[in-house]
Short mmCIF file of C-alpha atoms in Angstrom, two decimals:
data_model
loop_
_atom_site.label_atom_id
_atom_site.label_comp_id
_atom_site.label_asym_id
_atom_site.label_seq_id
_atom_site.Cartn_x
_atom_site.Cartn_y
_atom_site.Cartn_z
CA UNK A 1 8.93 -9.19 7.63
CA UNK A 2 12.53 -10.28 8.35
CA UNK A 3 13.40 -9.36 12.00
CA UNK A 4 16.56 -8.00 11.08
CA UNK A 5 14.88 -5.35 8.49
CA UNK A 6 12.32 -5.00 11.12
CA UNK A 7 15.34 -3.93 13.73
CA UNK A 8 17.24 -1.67 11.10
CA UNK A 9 13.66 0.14 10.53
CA UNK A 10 13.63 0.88 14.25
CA UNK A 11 17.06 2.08 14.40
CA UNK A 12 16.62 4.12 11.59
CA UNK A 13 13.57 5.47 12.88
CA UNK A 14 15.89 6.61 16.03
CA UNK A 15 15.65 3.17 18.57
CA UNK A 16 19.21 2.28 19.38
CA UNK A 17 18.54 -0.04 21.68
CA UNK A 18 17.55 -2.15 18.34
CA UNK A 19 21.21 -1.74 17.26
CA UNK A 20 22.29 -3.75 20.43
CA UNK A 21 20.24 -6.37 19.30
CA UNK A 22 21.87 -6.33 15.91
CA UNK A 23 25.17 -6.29 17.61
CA UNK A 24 24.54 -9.56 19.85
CA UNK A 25 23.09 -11.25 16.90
CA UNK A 26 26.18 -10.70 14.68
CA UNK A 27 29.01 -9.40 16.88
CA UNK A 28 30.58 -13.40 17.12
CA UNK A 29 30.32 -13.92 13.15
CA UNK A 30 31.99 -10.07 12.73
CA UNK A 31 35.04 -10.75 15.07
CA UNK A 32 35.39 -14.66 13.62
CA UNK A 33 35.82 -13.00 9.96
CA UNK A 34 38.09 -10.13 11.10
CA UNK A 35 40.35 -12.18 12.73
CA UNK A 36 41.43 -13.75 9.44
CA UNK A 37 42.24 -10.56 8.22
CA UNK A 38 44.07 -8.81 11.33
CA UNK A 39 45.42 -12.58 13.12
CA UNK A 40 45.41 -10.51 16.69
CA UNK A 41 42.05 -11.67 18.49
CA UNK A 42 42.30 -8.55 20.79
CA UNK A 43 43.01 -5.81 17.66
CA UNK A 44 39.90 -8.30 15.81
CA UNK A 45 37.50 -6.67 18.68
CA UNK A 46 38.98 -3.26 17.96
CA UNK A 47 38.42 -3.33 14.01
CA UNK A 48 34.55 -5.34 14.62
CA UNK A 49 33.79 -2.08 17.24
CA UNK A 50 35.33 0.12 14.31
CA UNK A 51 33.12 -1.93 11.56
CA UNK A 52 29.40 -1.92 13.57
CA UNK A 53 29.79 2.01 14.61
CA UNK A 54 30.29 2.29 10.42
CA UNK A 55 27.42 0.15 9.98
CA UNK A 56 25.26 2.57 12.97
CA UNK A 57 26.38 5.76 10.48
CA UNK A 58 25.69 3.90 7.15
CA UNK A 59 21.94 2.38 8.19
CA UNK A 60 20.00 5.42 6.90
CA UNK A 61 21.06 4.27 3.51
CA UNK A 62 19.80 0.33 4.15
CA UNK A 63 17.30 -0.19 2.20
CA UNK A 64 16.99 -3.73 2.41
CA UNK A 65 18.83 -4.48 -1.01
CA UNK A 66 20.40 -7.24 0.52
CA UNK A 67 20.35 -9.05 3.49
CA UNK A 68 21.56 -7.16 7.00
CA UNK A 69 24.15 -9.50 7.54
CA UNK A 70 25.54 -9.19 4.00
CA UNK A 71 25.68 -5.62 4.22
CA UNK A 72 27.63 -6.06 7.47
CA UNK A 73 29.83 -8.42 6.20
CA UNK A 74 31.52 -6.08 3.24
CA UNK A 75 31.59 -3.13 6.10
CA UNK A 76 33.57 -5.29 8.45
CA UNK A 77 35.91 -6.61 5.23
CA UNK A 78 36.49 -3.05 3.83
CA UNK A 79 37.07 -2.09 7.76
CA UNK A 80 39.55 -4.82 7.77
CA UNK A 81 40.95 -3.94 4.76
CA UNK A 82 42.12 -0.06 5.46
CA UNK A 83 43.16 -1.54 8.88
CA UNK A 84 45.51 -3.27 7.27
CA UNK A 85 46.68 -0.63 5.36
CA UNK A 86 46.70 1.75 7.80
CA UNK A 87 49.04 -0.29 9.58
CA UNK A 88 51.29 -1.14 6.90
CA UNK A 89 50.32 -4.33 6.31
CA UNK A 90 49.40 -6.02 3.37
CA UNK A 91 45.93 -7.50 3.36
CA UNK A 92 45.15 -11.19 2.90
CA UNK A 93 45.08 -12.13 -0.70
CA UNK A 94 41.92 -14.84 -0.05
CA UNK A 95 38.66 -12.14 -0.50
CA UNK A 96 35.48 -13.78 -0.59
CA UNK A 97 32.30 -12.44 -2.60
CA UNK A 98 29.88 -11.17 -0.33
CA UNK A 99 27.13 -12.77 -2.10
CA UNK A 100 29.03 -15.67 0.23
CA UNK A 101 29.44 -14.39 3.37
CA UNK A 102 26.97 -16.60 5.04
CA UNK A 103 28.68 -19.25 3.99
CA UNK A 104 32.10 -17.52 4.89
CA UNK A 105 32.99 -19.22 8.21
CA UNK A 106 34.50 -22.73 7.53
CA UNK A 107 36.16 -21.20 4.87
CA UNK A 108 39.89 -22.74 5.21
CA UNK A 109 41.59 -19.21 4.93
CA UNK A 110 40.50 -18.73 8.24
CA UNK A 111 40.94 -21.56 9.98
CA UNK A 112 44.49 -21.09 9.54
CA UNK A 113 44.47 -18.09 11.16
CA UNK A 114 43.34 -19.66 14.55
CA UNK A 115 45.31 -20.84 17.34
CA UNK A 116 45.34 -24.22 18.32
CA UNK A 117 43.94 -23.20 21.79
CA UNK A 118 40.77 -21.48 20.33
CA UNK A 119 40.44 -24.82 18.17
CA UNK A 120 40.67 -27.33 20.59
CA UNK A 121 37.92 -25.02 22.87
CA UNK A 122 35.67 -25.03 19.78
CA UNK A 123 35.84 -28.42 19.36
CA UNK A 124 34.74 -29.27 23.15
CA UNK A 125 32.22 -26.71 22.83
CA UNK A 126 30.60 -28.33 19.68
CA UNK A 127 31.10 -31.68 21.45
CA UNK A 128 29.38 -30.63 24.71
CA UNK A 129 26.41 -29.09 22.28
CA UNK A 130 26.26 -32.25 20.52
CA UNK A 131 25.97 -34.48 23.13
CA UNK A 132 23.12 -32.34 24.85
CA UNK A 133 21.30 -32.62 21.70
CA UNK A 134 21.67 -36.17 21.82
CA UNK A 135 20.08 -36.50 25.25
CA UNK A 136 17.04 -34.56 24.88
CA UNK A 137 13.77 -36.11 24.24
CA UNK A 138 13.44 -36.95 20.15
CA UNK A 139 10.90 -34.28 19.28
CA UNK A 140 12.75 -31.42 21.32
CA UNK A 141 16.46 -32.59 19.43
CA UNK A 142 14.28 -32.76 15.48
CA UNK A 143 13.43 -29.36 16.26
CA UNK A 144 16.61 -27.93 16.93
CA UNK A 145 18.26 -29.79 14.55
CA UNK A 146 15.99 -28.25 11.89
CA UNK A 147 16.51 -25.10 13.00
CA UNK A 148 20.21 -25.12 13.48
CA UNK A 149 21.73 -27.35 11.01
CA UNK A 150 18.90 -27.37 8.48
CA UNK A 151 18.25 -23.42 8.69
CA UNK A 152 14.42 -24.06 8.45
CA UNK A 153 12.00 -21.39 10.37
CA UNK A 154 9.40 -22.33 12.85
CA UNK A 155 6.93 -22.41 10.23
CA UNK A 156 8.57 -25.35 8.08
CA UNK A 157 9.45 -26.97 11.25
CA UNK A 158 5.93 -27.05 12.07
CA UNK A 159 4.96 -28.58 8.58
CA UNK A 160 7.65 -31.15 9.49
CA UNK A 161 7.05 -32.19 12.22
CA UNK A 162 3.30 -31.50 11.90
CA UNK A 163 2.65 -29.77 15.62
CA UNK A 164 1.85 -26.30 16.23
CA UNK A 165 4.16 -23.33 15.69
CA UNK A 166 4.19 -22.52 19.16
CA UNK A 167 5.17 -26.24 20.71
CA UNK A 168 7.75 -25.49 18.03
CA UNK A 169 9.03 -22.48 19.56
CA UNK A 170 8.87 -24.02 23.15
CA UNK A 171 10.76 -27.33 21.93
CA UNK A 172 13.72 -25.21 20.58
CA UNK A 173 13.43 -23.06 23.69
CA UNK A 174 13.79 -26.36 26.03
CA UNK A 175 16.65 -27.61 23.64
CA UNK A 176 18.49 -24.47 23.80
CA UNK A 177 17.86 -24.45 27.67
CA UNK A 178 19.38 -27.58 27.92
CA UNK A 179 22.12 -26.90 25.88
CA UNK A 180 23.09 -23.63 27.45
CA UNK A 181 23.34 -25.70 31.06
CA UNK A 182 25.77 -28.27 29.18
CA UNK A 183 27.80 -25.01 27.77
CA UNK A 184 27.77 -23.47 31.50
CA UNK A 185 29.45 -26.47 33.26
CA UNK A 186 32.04 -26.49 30.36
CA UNK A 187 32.96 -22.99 31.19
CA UNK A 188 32.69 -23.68 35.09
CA UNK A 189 35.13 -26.63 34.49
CA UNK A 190 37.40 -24.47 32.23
CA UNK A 191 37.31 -21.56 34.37
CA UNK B 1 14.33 -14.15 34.61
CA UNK B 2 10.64 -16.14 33.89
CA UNK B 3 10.33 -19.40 31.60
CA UNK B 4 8.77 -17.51 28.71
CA UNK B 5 11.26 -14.39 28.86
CA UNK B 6 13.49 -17.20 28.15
CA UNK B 7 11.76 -18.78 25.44
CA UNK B 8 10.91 -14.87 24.30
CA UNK B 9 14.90 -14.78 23.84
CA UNK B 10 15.68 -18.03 22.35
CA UNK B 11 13.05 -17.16 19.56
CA UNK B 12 14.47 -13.39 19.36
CA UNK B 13 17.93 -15.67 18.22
CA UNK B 14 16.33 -17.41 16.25
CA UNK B 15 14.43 -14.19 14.37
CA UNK B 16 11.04 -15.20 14.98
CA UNK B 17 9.96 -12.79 16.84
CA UNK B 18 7.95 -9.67 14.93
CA UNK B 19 5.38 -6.66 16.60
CA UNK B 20 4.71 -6.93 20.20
CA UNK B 21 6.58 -9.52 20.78
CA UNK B 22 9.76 -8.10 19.62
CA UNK B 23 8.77 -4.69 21.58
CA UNK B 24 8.85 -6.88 24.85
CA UNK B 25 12.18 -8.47 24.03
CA UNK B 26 14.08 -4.75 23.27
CA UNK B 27 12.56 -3.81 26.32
CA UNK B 28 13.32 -6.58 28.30
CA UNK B 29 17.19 -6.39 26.82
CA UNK B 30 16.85 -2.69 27.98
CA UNK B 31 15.76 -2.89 31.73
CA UNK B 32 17.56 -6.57 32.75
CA UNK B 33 21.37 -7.24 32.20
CA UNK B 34 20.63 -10.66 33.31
CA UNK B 35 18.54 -11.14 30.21
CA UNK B 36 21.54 -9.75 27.76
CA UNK B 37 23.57 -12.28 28.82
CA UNK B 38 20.83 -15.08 28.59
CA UNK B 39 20.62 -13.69 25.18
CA UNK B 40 24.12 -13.58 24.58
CA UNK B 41 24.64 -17.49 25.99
CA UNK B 42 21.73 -18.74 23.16
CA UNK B 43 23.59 -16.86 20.20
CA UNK B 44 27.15 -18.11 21.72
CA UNK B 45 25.26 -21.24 21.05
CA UNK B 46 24.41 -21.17 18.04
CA UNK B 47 27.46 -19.39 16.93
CA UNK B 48 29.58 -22.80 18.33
CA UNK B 49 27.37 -24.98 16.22
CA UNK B 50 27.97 -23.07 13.37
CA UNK B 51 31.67 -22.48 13.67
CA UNK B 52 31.52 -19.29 14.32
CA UNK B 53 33.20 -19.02 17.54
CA UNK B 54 36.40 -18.80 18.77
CA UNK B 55 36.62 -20.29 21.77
CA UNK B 56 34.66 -20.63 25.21
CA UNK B 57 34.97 -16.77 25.20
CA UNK B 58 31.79 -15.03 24.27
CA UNK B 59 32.21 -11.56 23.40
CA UNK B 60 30.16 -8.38 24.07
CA UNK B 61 30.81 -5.27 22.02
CA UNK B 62 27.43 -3.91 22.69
CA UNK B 63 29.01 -1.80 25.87
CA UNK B 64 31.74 -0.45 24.49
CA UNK B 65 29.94 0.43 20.82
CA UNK B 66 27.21 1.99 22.96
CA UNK B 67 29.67 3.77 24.78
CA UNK B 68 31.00 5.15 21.42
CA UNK B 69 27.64 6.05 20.08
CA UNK B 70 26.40 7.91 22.93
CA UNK B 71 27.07 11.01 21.45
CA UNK B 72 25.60 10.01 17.87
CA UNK B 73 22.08 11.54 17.34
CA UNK B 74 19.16 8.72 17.19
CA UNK B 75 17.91 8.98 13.27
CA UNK B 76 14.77 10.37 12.13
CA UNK B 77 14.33 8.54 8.84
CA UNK B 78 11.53 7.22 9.17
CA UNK B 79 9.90 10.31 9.55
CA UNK B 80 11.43 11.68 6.54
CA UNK B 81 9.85 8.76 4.68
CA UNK B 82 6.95 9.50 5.75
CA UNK B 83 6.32 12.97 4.99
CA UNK B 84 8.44 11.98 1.30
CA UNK B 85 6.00 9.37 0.98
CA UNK B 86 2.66 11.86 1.75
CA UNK B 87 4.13 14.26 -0.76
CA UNK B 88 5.31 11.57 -3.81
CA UNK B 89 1.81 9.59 -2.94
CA UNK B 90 0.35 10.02 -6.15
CA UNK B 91 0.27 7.40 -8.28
CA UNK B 92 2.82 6.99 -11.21
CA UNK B 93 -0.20 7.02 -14.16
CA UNK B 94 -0.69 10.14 -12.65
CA UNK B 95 2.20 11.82 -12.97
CA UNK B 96 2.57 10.40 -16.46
CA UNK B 97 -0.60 12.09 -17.35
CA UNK B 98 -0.04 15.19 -16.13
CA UNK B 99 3.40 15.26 -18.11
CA UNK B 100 1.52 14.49 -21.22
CA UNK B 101 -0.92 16.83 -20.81
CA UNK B 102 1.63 19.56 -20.07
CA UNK B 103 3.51 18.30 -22.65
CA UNK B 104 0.59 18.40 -25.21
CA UNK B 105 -0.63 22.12 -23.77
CA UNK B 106 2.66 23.15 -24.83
CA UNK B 107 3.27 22.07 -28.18
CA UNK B 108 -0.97 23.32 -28.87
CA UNK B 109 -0.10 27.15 -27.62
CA UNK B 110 3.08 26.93 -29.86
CA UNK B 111 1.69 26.21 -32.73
CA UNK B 112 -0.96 28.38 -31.95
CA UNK B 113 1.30 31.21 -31.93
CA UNK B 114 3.26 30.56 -34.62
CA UNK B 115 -0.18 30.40 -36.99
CA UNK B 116 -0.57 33.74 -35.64
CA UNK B 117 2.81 35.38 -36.25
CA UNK B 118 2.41 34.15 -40.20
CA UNK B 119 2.76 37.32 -42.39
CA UNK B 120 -0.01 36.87 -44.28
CA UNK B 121 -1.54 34.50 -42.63
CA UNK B 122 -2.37 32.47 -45.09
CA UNK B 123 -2.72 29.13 -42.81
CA UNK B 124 -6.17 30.60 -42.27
CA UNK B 125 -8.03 31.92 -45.37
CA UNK B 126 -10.23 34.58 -44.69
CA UNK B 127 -12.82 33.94 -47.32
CA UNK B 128 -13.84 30.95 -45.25
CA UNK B 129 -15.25 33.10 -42.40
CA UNK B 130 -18.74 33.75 -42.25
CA UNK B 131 -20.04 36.59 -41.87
CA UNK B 132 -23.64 37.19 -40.41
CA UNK B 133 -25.34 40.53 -39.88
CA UNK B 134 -26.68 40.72 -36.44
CA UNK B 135 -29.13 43.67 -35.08
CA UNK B 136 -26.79 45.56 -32.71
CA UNK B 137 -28.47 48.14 -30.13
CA UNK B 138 -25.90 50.74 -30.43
CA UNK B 139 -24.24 51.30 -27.30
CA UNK B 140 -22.78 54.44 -26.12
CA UNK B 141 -18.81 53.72 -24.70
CA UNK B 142 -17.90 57.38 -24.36
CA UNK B 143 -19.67 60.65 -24.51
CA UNK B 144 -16.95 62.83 -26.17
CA UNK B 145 -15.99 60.00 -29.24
CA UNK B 146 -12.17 60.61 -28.32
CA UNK B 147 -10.36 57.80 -27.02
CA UNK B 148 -8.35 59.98 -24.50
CA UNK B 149 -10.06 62.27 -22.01
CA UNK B 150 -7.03 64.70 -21.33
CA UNK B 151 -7.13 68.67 -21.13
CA UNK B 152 -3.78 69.41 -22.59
CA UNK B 153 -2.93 69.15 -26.23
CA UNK B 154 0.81 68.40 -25.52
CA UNK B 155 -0.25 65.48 -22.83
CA UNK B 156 -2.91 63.73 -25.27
CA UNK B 157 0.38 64.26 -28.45
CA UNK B 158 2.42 62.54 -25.92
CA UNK B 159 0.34 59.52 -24.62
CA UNK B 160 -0.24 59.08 -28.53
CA UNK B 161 3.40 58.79 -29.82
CA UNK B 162 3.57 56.21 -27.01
CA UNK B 163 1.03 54.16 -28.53
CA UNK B 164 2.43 54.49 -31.84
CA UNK B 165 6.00 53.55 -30.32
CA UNK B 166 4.16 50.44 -28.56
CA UNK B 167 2.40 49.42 -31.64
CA UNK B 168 5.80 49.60 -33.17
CA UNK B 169 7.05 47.45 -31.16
CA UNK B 170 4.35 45.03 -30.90
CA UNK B 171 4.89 44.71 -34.71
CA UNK B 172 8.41 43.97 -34.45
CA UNK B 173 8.31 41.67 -31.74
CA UNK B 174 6.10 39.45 -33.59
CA UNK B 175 4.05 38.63 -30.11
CA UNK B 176 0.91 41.73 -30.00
CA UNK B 177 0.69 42.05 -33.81
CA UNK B 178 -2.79 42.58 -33.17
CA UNK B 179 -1.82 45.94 -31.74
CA UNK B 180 -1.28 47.29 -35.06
CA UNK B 181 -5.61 47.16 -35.59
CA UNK B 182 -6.15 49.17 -32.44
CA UNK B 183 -3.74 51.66 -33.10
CA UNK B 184 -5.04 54.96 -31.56
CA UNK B 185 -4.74 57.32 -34.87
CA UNK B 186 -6.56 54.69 -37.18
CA UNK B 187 -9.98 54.71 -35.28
CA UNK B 188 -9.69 58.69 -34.28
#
């Protein structure tokens, strides 16, 4: 079963602490898209806490239709939406299907919307990830790459790269671990 | 935080973790803040390579939301399902059959009465019945031959011009026609 279903199920059957989860999975994705809509990063996190405490209310009527994140997705643009209004202002004329929302985020419409300061930290950020992919052993960087840019789950990866699923599972973990310390001096040096 | 709470959390981002495993993970979120942000540092992560961050800045709504839903009862859906699902259990030829067969009962004890309610009858010929003489032991119903066992003339009068009102009725509502055979003054 798909973990997210498997979380919704166990909010629905009364486990919030399975909402968190959802939350921390999606809460970066949520506040990327509203901030095309609403331009202000700090009235963004205002609107995405508005949009997931919709989503908490609406869950007894997932079913699973479509994906969580979908679901999400047109909660957080309809959120957006009478934000907008509410406030008088018109919303963006750029919508996007929600049948595409996964592939919503390098959509140009909002890319325009961030500040050169945000861009510029990106970019270092993605540098700095690439580079610690590029120094890890060639089996631990395959396996991350697979996962990451190629979207494949442990299973395929395993097919791949014909191993175990659980060496796959411990490469990605020792990737991300690496990656993660290359992310933490960034910050240190930033901060 | 141990190497394989770690590597429990980095697969939890990845959404490969199902049962038991993802029992221990909720619970681990649940007792160590140390592991939240671990968790939240692999998804930041990911989120970078994807393009879905903005900035070094890695946000955390899960305080504030939970904050806000504090209040909110936990659901019980689940346990609505389930006592939904014990009650609609029954498999859909089932139901289907037992629709029919309601269905056909129906339609049978309608046409049943309307045969019935015929003026003459004449759906059913009555020369077509057989009729076969059987040895009877005569059996003795009442001792007095007289259908009502009252004392008083004016009681017994009464109780009979009800019957004769009933099988009046009977007649005209088309439903106890067969009243009108047993009529109390016919067999007396």
């Amino acid at each position: 079963m798909n973990v997210d279903l498997e979380l919704v199920q166990r909010v629905q059957a009364g486990d919030k602490k399975a909402f968190d989860v959802l939350i921390m999975k999606y809460q970066q994705r949520i506040v990327h898209v509203i901030t095309g809509f609403v331009h202000d990063p700090v009235e963004a996190l205002d609107v995405a806490q508005e949009a997931f405490i919709k989503a908490y209310r609406a869950i007894p009527n997932f079913r699973g239709d479509s994906a969580f994140y979908t679901w999400l997705y047109r909660i957080a643009i309809n959120t957006s939406k009478n934000h907008l209004t509410a406030r008088a202002r018109r919303p963006p004329a750029v919508d996007v299907d929600a049948m595409d929302a996964t592939n919503f985020y390098d959509a140009p419409e909002l890319k325009e919307f961030e500040t050169p300061e945000t861009s510029l930290m990106s970019d270092e950020l993605q540098q700095a990830i690439h580079q610690a992919i590029q120094s890890l052993p060639e089996d631990t960087a395959t396996a991350i790459k697979l996962r990451e840019f190629e979207g494949m789950s442990y299973e395929e990866i395993a097919e791949v790269m014909e191993c175990p699923i659980g060496t796959v599972r411990s490469r990605i973990f020792r990737a991300r671990d690496a990656i993660d310390k290359q992310i933490q001096e960034i910050m240190g040096e930033g901060e | 935080m141990t190497v394989n709470q770690n590597e429990l959390l980095s697969a939890l981002v990845d959404g490969e973790l199902q049962g038991k495993e993802l029992d221990d993970a909720l619970q681990l979120l649940h007792v160590d803040e140390q592991a939240r942000m671990q968790l939240q540092r692999y998804q930041h992560a990911s989120d970078v390579l994807h393009g879905h961050s903005l900035g070094y800045q890695t946000i955390d709504l899960t305080t504030r939301i939970s904050t806000a839903l504090q209040d909110e009862a936990e659901f019980t859906l689940a346990t609505k399902n389930n006592v939904s699902a014990q009650v609609i259990a029954f498999p859909k030829q089932f139901w289907k059959q037992t629709v029919s067969l309601a269905v056909a009962a129906s339609i049978g004890a309608l046409a049943v009465v309307g045969v019935m309610n015929q003026p003459d009858n004449q759906l059913i010929p009555s020369h077509q019945v057989a009729v076969v003489e059987i040895e009877t032991t005569p059996m003795v119903v009442a001792k007095t031959g007289e259908r009502w066992t009252v004392q008083e003339q004016e009681v017994e009068e009464r109780l009979n011009s009800y019957l004769v009102d009933h099988n009046e009725y009977a007649g005209a509502s088309g439903v106890f026609s067969y009243a009108r055979v047993v009529s109390y003054d016919m067999g007396r």
